[in-house]
């Protein structure tokens, strides 16, 4: 692929840039010199793809950093694009969509118990407030039939730092994985 500049001169794009520009590739960012270029829509698409893959095979290890979004991409999305609420709402709505399509509604809508602590289950470093917010918004979304809007999530995130917003996203993602695993164990659906 080439980009034409003023006149017949062509510049060949490097592989990473070509992948970022390819709508069928999962690359969500590229470094251009000391700048990071991020495609927020691709980050959201990668989140959904990883969640769908996790539902199809809960035994497959999923790493946020390697399979979903790098920390740099998450920081860009939350800090620079101010899309923390959008990221979390998208993750919640994707979780509900995937679970409602495969599992009995009465099990999907059952809230996670208060003692569902990701820090004990996965030894993740998430502060108490972030975990509480994640559990609350996750349970709230599962109780609803309609998608949650990012403006609703923004209210729940009021007063949180960028790091806490990223932690809430990660906690929602891991709560989803925990819930899907429990649903599969309960129903026998694999």
Coordinates of N, CA and C in Angstrom, one line a residue:
X1 N 0.9 -1.2 0.0 CA 0.0 0.0 0.0 C 0.9 1.2 0.0
X2 N 0.5 2.2 -0.7 CA 1.3 3.5 -0.8 C 0.4 4.6 -0.6
X3 N 1.0 5.7 -0.1 CA 0.2 6.9 0.0 C 0.9 7.9 -0.9
X4 N 0.1 8.6 -1.7 CA 0.6 9.5 -2.7 C 0.7 10.9 -2.0
X5 N 1.9 11.5 -2.1 CA 2.1 12.9 -1.6 C 2.1 13.8 -2.8
X6 N 2.3 15.1 -2.6 CA 2.3 16.1 -3.6 C 3.2 15.6 -4.8
X7 N 2.6 15.1 -5.8 CA 3.4 14.6 -7.0 C 3.5 13.1 -7.0
X8 N 4.3 12.6 -7.9 CA 4.3 11.2 -8.1 C 5.1 10.4 -7.1
X9 N 5.7 11.0 -6.1 CA 6.5 10.3 -5.1 C 5.6 9.5 -4.2
X10 N 6.0 8.2 -3.9 CA 5.3 7.3 -3.1 C 6.1 6.9 -1.9
X11 N 5.4 6.8 -0.8 CA 6.0 6.3 0.4 C 5.4 5.0 0.8
X12 N 6.2 4.0 1.0 CA 5.7 2.7 1.4 C 5.5 2.6 2.9
X13 N 4.4 2.2 3.3 CA 4.1 2.1 4.7 C 4.7 0.8 5.3
X14 N 5.1 0.9 6.5 CA 5.7 -0.3 7.2 C 4.5 -1.2 7.5
X15 N 4.9 -2.4 7.9 CA 4.0 -3.5 8.1 C 3.0 -3.1 9.2
X16 N 3.4 -2.6 10.3 CA 2.6 -2.2 11.4 C 1.5 -1.2 11.0
X17 N 1.9 -0.2 10.2 CA 1.0 0.8 9.8 C 0.0 0.2 8.8
X18 N 0.4 -0.7 7.9 CA -0.5 -1.4 7.0 C -1.5 -2.2 7.8
X19 N -1.1 -2.9 8.8 CA -2.0 -3.7 9.7 C -3.0 -2.8 10.4
X20 N -2.6 -1.6 10.8 CA -3.5 -0.7 11.5 C -4.5 -0.2 10.5
X21 N -4.2 0.1 9.3 CA -5.1 0.6 8.3 C -6.0 -0.5 7.7
X22 N -5.6 -1.7 7.9 CA -6.4 -2.9 7.4 C -7.6 -3.1 8.2
X23 N -8.8 -2.9 7.7 CA -10.0 -3.1 8.6 C -10.3 -4.5 9.0
X24 N -9.5 -5.5 8.4 CA -9.7 -6.9 8.8 C -8.6 -7.4 9.7
X25 N -7.7 -6.5 10.2 CA -6.7 -6.9 11.1 C -7.0 -6.4 12.5
X26 N -6.5 -7.1 13.4 CA -6.8 -6.7 14.8 C -5.9 -5.7 15.4
X27 N -4.9 -5.2 14.7 CA -4.0 -4.2 15.3 C -4.8 -3.0 15.6
X28 N -4.5 -2.5 16.8 CA -5.3 -1.3 17.3 C -4.4 0.0 17.5
X29 N -3.1 -0.2 17.4 CA -2.2 0.9 17.5 C -0.9 0.7 16.8
X30 N -0.2 1.8 16.6 CA 1.1 1.8 16.0 C 2.0 2.9 16.5
X31 N 3.2 2.7 16.7 CA 4.2 3.8 17.1 C 4.7 4.4 15.8
X32 N 4.6 5.7 15.7 CA 5.2 6.5 14.7 C 6.1 7.5 15.3
X33 N 7.4 7.1 15.3 CA 8.4 7.9 16.1 C 8.1 7.8 17.6
X34 N 7.9 8.9 18.2 CA 7.6 8.9 19.6 C 6.1 9.1 19.9
X35 N 5.3 8.9 18.9 CA 3.8 9.1 19.0 C 3.2 7.7 18.9
X36 N 2.1 7.5 19.6 CA 1.3 6.3 19.6 C 0.0 6.7 18.9
X37 N -0.3 6.0 17.8 CA -1.6 6.2 17.1 C -2.5 5.1 17.5
X38 N -3.7 5.4 18.0 CA -4.6 4.3 18.5 C -5.9 4.5 17.7
X39 N -6.5 3.3 17.3 CA -7.8 3.2 16.7 C -8.7 2.8 17.8
X40 N -9.5 3.7 18.5 CA -10.4 3.3 19.6 C -11.4 2.2 19.2
X41 N -11.9 2.3 18.0 CA -12.9 1.3 17.5 C -12.3 -0.1 17.4
X42 N -11.1 -0.2 17.0 CA -10.4 -1.5 17.0 C -10.2 -2.0 18.4
X43 N -9.8 -1.2 19.3 CA -9.7 -1.6 20.7 C -11.0 -2.3 21.2
X44 N -12.1 -1.6 20.9 CA -13.4 -2.1 21.3 C -13.7 -3.4 20.6
X45 N -13.4 -3.5 19.3 CA -13.6 -4.7 18.5 C -12.8 -5.9 19.1
X46 N -11.5 -5.6 19.5 CA -10.7 -6.6 20.1 C -11.2 -7.1 21.4
X47 N -11.8 -6.2 22.2 CA -12.4 -6.6 23.5 C -13.5 -7.6 23.2
X48 N -14.4 -7.3 22.3 CA -15.6 -8.1 22.0 C -15.1 -9.5 21.4
X49 N -14.1 -9.5 20.5 CA -13.6 -10.7 20.0 C -13.0 -11.6 21.1
X50 N -12.2 -11.0 22.0 CA -11.6 -11.8 23.1 C -12.7 -12.4 24.0
X51 N -13.8 -11.6 24.2 CA -14.9 -12.1 25.1 C -15.6 -13.3 24.4
X52 N -15.8 -13.1 23.1 CA -16.5 -14.2 22.4 C -15.6 -15.5 22.3
X53 N -14.3 -15.3 22.2 CA -13.4 -16.4 22.2 C -13.4 -17.1 23.5
X54 N -13.4 -16.3 24.6 CA -13.4 -16.9 25.9 C -14.6 -17.7 26.2
X55 N -15.8 -17.2 25.7 CA -17.0 -18.0 25.9 C -16.9 -19.3 25.1
X56 N -16.3 -19.4 24.0 CA -16.2 -20.6 23.2 C -15.2 -21.6 23.9
X57 N -14.2 -21.1 24.6 CA -13.3 -22.0 25.2 C -12.7 -21.3 26.5
X58 N -13.4 -21.6 27.6 CA -12.9 -21.0 28.9 C -11.6 -21.5 29.4
X59 N -11.1 -22.6 28.8 CA -9.8 -23.2 29.2 C -8.7 -22.4 28.5
X60 N -9.0 -21.6 27.5 CA -7.9 -20.9 26.8 C -7.5 -19.7 27.7
X61 N -6.3 -19.6 28.0 CA -5.8 -18.4 28.8 C -5.9 -17.2 28.0
X62 N -6.5 -16.1 28.6 CA -6.6 -14.8 27.9 C -5.9 -13.8 28.7
X63 N -5.0 -13.1 28.0 CA -4.2 -12.0 28.7 C -4.7 -10.7 28.1
X64 N -5.1 -9.8 29.0 CA -5.6 -8.5 28.6 C -4.5 -7.9 27.7
X65 N -3.2 -7.8 28.2 CA -2.1 -7.2 27.5 C -1.8 -7.8 26.1
X66 N -1.9 -9.1 26.0 CA -1.5 -9.7 24.8 C -2.6 -10.0 23.8
X67 N -3.8 -10.2 24.4 CA -4.9 -10.7 23.5 C -6.0 -9.6 23.3
X68 N -6.1 -8.6 24.2 CA -7.2 -7.7 24.1 C -6.7 -6.3 23.8
X69 N -5.9 -5.7 24.7 CA -5.4 -4.3 24.5 C -4.2 -4.1 25.3
X70 N -3.2 -3.5 24.8 CA -2.0 -3.2 25.5 C -2.3 -2.1 26.6
X71 N -1.5 -2.0 27.6 CA -1.6 -1.0 28.6 C -1.6 0.4 28.0
X72 N -0.7 0.6 27.0 CA -0.6 1.9 26.3 C -1.9 2.2 25.6
X73 N -2.5 1.2 25.0 CA -3.8 1.4 24.3 C -4.9 1.8 25.3
X74 N -4.9 1.1 26.4 CA -5.9 1.4 27.4 C -5.7 2.8 28.0
X75 N -4.5 3.1 28.3 CA -4.2 4.5 28.8 C -4.6 5.5 27.8
X76 N -4.3 5.3 26.5 CA -4.8 6.3 25.5 C -6.3 6.4 25.4
X77 N -7.0 5.3 25.5 CA -8.4 5.3 25.4 C -9.0 6.0 26.6
X78 N -8.5 5.7 27.8 CA -9.0 6.3 29.0 C -8.6 7.7 29.3
X79 N -7.3 8.0 29.1 CA -6.7 9.3 29.4 C -6.9 10.3 28.2
X80 N -6.5 9.9 27.1 CA -6.4 10.9 26.0 C -7.7 11.0 25.2
X81 N -8.5 9.9 25.1 CA -9.8 10.0 24.4 C -10.9 10.1 25.4
X82 N -10.7 10.0 26.7 CA -11.7 10.1 27.7 C -12.8 9.1 27.5
X83 N -12.5 7.9 27.1 CA -13.5 6.9 26.7 C -13.6 5.7 27.7
X84 N -13.1 5.9 29.0 CA -13.2 4.9 30.0 C -14.7 4.4 30.2
X85 N -15.6 5.3 30.3 CA -17.0 4.8 30.4 C -17.5 4.1 29.2
X86 N -17.1 4.5 28.0 CA -17.4 3.8 26.8 C -16.8 2.4 26.7
X87 N -15.6 2.3 27.1 CA -14.9 1.0 27.1 C -15.6 0.0 28.1
X88 N -16.0 0.5 29.3 CA -16.6 -0.3 30.3 C -18.0 -0.7 29.8
X89 N -18.8 0.3 29.3 CA -20.1 0.0 28.9 C -20.1 -1.0 27.7
X90 N -19.2 -0.9 26.8 CA -19.0 -1.8 25.7 C -18.7 -3.2 26.2
X91 N -17.9 -3.3 27.2 CA -17.5 -4.6 27.8 C -18.7 -5.2 28.5
X92 N -19.5 -4.4 29.3 CA -20.7 -4.9 29.9 C -21.7 -5.4 28.9
X93 N -22.0 -4.6 27.9 CA -23.0 -4.9 26.9 C -22.6 -6.2 26.1
X94 N -21.3 -6.3 25.8 CA -20.8 -7.5 25.1 C -21.0 -8.7 26.0
X95 N -20.7 -8.6 27.2 CA -20.8 -9.7 28.2 C -22.3 -10.2 28.2
X96 N -23.2 -9.2 28.3 CA -24.6 -9.6 28.4 C -25.1 -10.2 27.1
X97 N -24.6 -9.6 25.9 CA -25.0 -10.2 24.6 C -24.6 -11.6 24.5
X98 N -23.3 -11.9 24.8 CA -22.8 -13.2 24.6 C -23.5 -14.2 25.6
X99 N -23.6 -13.8 26.8 CA -24.2 -14.8 27.8 C -25.7 -15.0 27.5
X100 N -26.4 -14.0 27.1 CA -27.9 -14.1 26.8 C -28.1 -15.0 25.6
X101 N -27.2 -15.0 24.7 CA -27.3 -15.9 23.5 C -27.2 -17.3 23.8
X102 N -26.5 -17.7 24.8 CA -26.1 -19.1 25.0 C -26.7 -19.8 26.3
X103 N -27.0 -19.0 27.3 CA -27.3 -19.6 28.6 C -28.7 -19.2 29.1
X104 N -29.3 -20.0 30.0 CA -30.6 -19.6 30.5 C -30.7 -18.3 31.2
X105 N -31.7 -17.5 30.8 CA -31.8 -16.1 31.3 C -31.8 -16.1 32.9
X106 N -32.4 -17.1 33.5 CA -32.5 -17.0 35.0 C -31.1 -17.2 35.6
X107 N -30.2 -17.8 34.9 CA -28.8 -17.9 35.4 C -28.0 -16.7 35.0
X108 N -28.2 -16.2 33.8 CA -27.4 -15.0 33.4 C -27.8 -13.9 34.3
X109 N -29.0 -13.7 34.6 CA -29.5 -12.5 35.3 C -29.2 -12.6 36.8
X110 N -28.8 -13.8 37.3 CA -28.5 -13.9 38.7 C -27.2 -13.1 39.0
X111 N -27.3 -12.2 40.1 CA -26.1 -11.4 40.4 C -24.9 -12.2 40.9
X112 N -23.8 -11.6 40.7 CA -22.6 -12.1 41.3 C -22.6 -11.9 42.8
X113 N -22.2 -12.8 43.7 CA -22.3 -12.5 45.1 C -21.2 -11.5 45.5
X114 N -21.5 -10.9 46.6 CA -20.5 -9.9 47.1 C -19.2 -10.4 47.5
X115 N -19.1 -11.7 47.8 CA -17.8 -12.3 48.1 C -17.1 -12.8 46.9
X116 N -17.6 -12.5 45.7 CA -16.8 -12.8 44.4 C -15.7 -11.8 44.3
X117 N -14.5 -12.2 44.8 CA -13.3 -11.4 44.9 C -12.3 -11.8 43.9
X118 N -12.1 -11.1 42.8 CA -11.1 -11.4 41.8 C -9.7 -11.5 42.4
X119 N -9.4 -10.8 43.5 CA -8.1 -10.7 44.0 C -7.7 -12.1 44.6
X120 N -8.7 -12.8 45.1 CA -8.5 -14.2 45.6 C -8.5 -15.2 44.5
X121 N -9.4 -15.0 43.5 CA -9.5 -16.0 42.4 C -8.3 -16.0 41.5
X122 N -7.8 -14.8 41.2 CA -6.8 -14.7 40.1 C -5.5 -13.9 40.6
X123 N -5.4 -13.5 41.9 CA -4.3 -12.8 42.4 C -4.0 -11.5 41.5
X124 N -5.1 -10.8 41.2 CA -4.9 -9.6 40.4 C -4.8 -8.4 41.4
X125 N -4.1 -7.4 40.9 CA -3.9 -6.2 41.8 C -5.0 -5.2 41.4
X126 N -6.1 -5.2 42.1 CA -7.2 -4.3 41.9 C -7.6 -3.7 43.2
X127 N -7.8 -2.4 43.3 CA -8.2 -1.9 44.6 C -9.6 -2.2 44.9
X128 N -10.0 -2.1 46.2 CA -11.3 -2.4 46.6 C -12.4 -1.6 45.9
X129 N -12.2 -0.3 45.8 CA -13.2 0.5 45.1 C -13.4 0.1 43.7
X130 N -12.3 -0.1 42.9 CA -12.5 -0.5 41.5 C -13.2 -1.9 41.4
X131 N -12.9 -2.8 42.3 CA -13.6 -4.1 42.3 C -15.1 -3.9 42.7
X132 N -15.4 -3.1 43.6 CA -16.8 -2.9 44.0 C -17.6 -2.2 42.9
X133 N -17.0 -1.3 42.2 CA -17.7 -0.6 41.1 C -17.9 -1.6 40.0
X134 N -16.9 -2.4 39.7 CA -17.0 -3.4 38.6 C -18.1 -4.4 38.9
X135 N -18.1 -4.9 40.1 CA -19.2 -5.9 40.5 C -20.5 -5.2 40.4
X136 N -20.7 -4.0 40.9 CA -22.0 -3.3 40.9 C -22.5 -3.1 39.5
X137 N -21.6 -2.6 38.6 CA -22.0 -2.3 37.2 C -22.3 -3.6 36.4
X138 N -21.5 -4.6 36.7 CA -21.7 -5.9 36.1 C -23.1 -6.5 36.5
X139 N -23.4 -6.5 37.8 CA -24.7 -7.0 38.2 C -25.8 -6.1 37.7
X140 N -25.6 -4.8 37.7 CA -26.7 -3.9 37.2 C -27.0 -4.2 35.7
X141 N -25.9 -4.4 34.9 CA -26.2 -4.7 33.5 C -26.9 -6.0 33.3
X142 N -26.5 -7.0 34.1 CA -27.1 -8.3 33.9 C -28.6 -8.3 34.3
X143 N -29.0 -7.4 35.2 CA -30.4 -7.3 35.6 C -31.2 -6.6 34.6
X144 N -30.6 -5.9 33.6 CA -31.4 -5.1 32.6 C -31.5 -5.9 31.3
X145 N -32.5 -5.6 30.5 CA -32.6 -6.1 29.2 C -32.0 -5.2 28.2
X146 N -31.9 -4.0 28.5 CA -31.3 -3.0 27.5 C -29.9 -2.8 27.8
X147 N -29.2 -2.3 26.7 CA -27.7 -2.0 26.9 C -27.6 -0.8 27.9
X148 N -26.5 -0.8 28.6 CA -26.2 0.3 29.5 C -25.5 1.3 28.6
X149 N -25.7 2.6 28.9 CA -25.1 3.7 28.1 C -23.8 4.1 28.9
X150 N -22.9 4.7 28.1 CA -21.6 5.1 28.7 C -21.9 6.3 29.7
X151 N -23.0 7.1 29.5 CA -23.3 8.1 30.5 C -23.7 7.6 31.8
X152 N -24.4 6.4 31.8 CA -24.7 5.8 33.1 C -23.5 5.3 33.8
X153 N -22.6 4.6 33.0 CA -21.3 4.1 33.6 C -20.5 5.3 34.1
X154 N -20.5 6.4 33.4 CA -19.7 7.6 33.9 C -20.1 8.0 35.3
X155 N -21.4 7.9 35.6 CA -21.9 8.3 36.9 C -21.3 7.4 38.0
X156 N -21.3 6.1 37.7 CA -20.7 5.1 38.6 C -19.2 5.3 38.8
X157 N -18.5 5.8 37.8 CA -17.1 6.0 37.8 C -16.7 7.4 38.4
X158 N -17.7 8.2 38.8 CA -17.4 9.5 39.3 C -16.3 9.5 40.4
X159 N -15.3 10.4 40.2 CA -14.3 10.5 41.2 C -13.2 9.4 41.1
X160 N -13.2 8.6 40.1 CA -12.2 7.6 40.0 C -11.0 8.1 39.2
X161 N -9.8 7.6 39.4 CA -8.7 8.0 38.6 C -8.6 7.2 37.3
X162 N -7.8 7.6 36.4 CA -7.6 6.8 35.2 C -7.2 5.4 35.5
X163 N -6.3 5.2 36.4 CA -5.8 3.8 36.8 C -7.0 3.0 37.3
X164 N -7.9 3.6 38.1 CA -9.0 2.9 38.6 C -10.0 2.6 37.5
X165 N -10.2 3.4 36.5 CA -11.1 3.1 35.4 C -10.5 1.9 34.6
X166 N -9.2 1.9 34.4 CA -8.6 0.7 33.7 C -8.8 -0.5 34.6
X167 N -8.7 -0.4 35.9 CA -8.9 -1.5 36.8 C -10.4 -2.0 36.7
X168 N -11.3 -1.1 36.6 CA -12.7 -1.4 36.5 C -12.9 -2.2 35.3
X169 N -12.4 -1.7 34.1 CA -12.5 -2.5 32.9 C -12.0 -3.9 33.0
X170 N -10.7 -4.0 33.6 CA -10.1 -5.3 33.7 C -11.0 -6.2 34.6
X171 N -11.5 -5.6 35.7 CA -12.3 -6.4 36.6 C -13.6 -6.9 35.9
X172 N -14.2 -6.0 35.2 CA -15.5 -6.4 34.4 C -15.1 -7.6 33.5
X173 N -14.0 -7.5 32.8 CA -13.6 -8.5 31.9 C -13.4 -9.8 32.6
X174 N -12.7 -9.8 33.7 CA -12.5 -11.0 34.5 C -13.7 -11.5 35.2
X175 N -14.6 -10.6 35.6 CA -15.9 -11.1 36.2 C -16.7 -11.8 35.1
X176 N -16.7 -11.3 33.9 CA -17.3 -12.0 32.8 C -16.8 -13.4 32.6
X177 N -15.5 -13.5 32.6 CA -14.8 -14.9 32.4 C -15.2 -15.8 33.6
X178 N -15.3 -15.3 34.8 CA -15.7 -16.1 35.9 C -17.2 -16.5 35.8
X179 N -18.0 -15.6 35.4 CA -19.4 -15.9 35.2 C -19.6 -16.9 34.1
X180 N -19.0 -16.8 33.0 CA -19.1 -17.7 31.9 C -18.6 -19.1 32.3
X181 N -17.5 -19.2 33.1 CA -17.1 -20.5 33.6 C -18.1 -21.1 34.5
X182 N -18.7 -20.3 35.4 CA -19.8 -20.8 36.3 C -21.0 -21.3 35.5
X183 N -21.4 -20.5 34.5 CA -22.5 -20.9 33.6 C -22.3 -22.2 32.9
X184 N -21.1 -22.3 32.4 CA -20.7 -23.6 31.7 C -20.7 -24.8 32.6
X185 N -20.2 -24.6 33.8 CA -20.2 -25.7 34.8 C -21.6 -26.0 35.2
X186 N -22.5 -25.1 35.4 CA -23.8 -25.3 35.8 C -24.7 -25.9 34.7
X187 N -24.5 -25.5 33.5 CA -25.4 -26.0 32.4 C -24.8 -27.1 31.6
X188 N -23.5 -27.3 31.7 CA -22.8 -28.3 30.8 C -22.6 -27.8 29.4
X189 N -23.0 -26.6 29.1 CA -22.8 -26.0 27.7 C -21.3 -25.7 27.6
X190 N -20.7 -26.1 26.6 CA -19.3 -25.8 26.3 C -19.2 -25.2 25.0

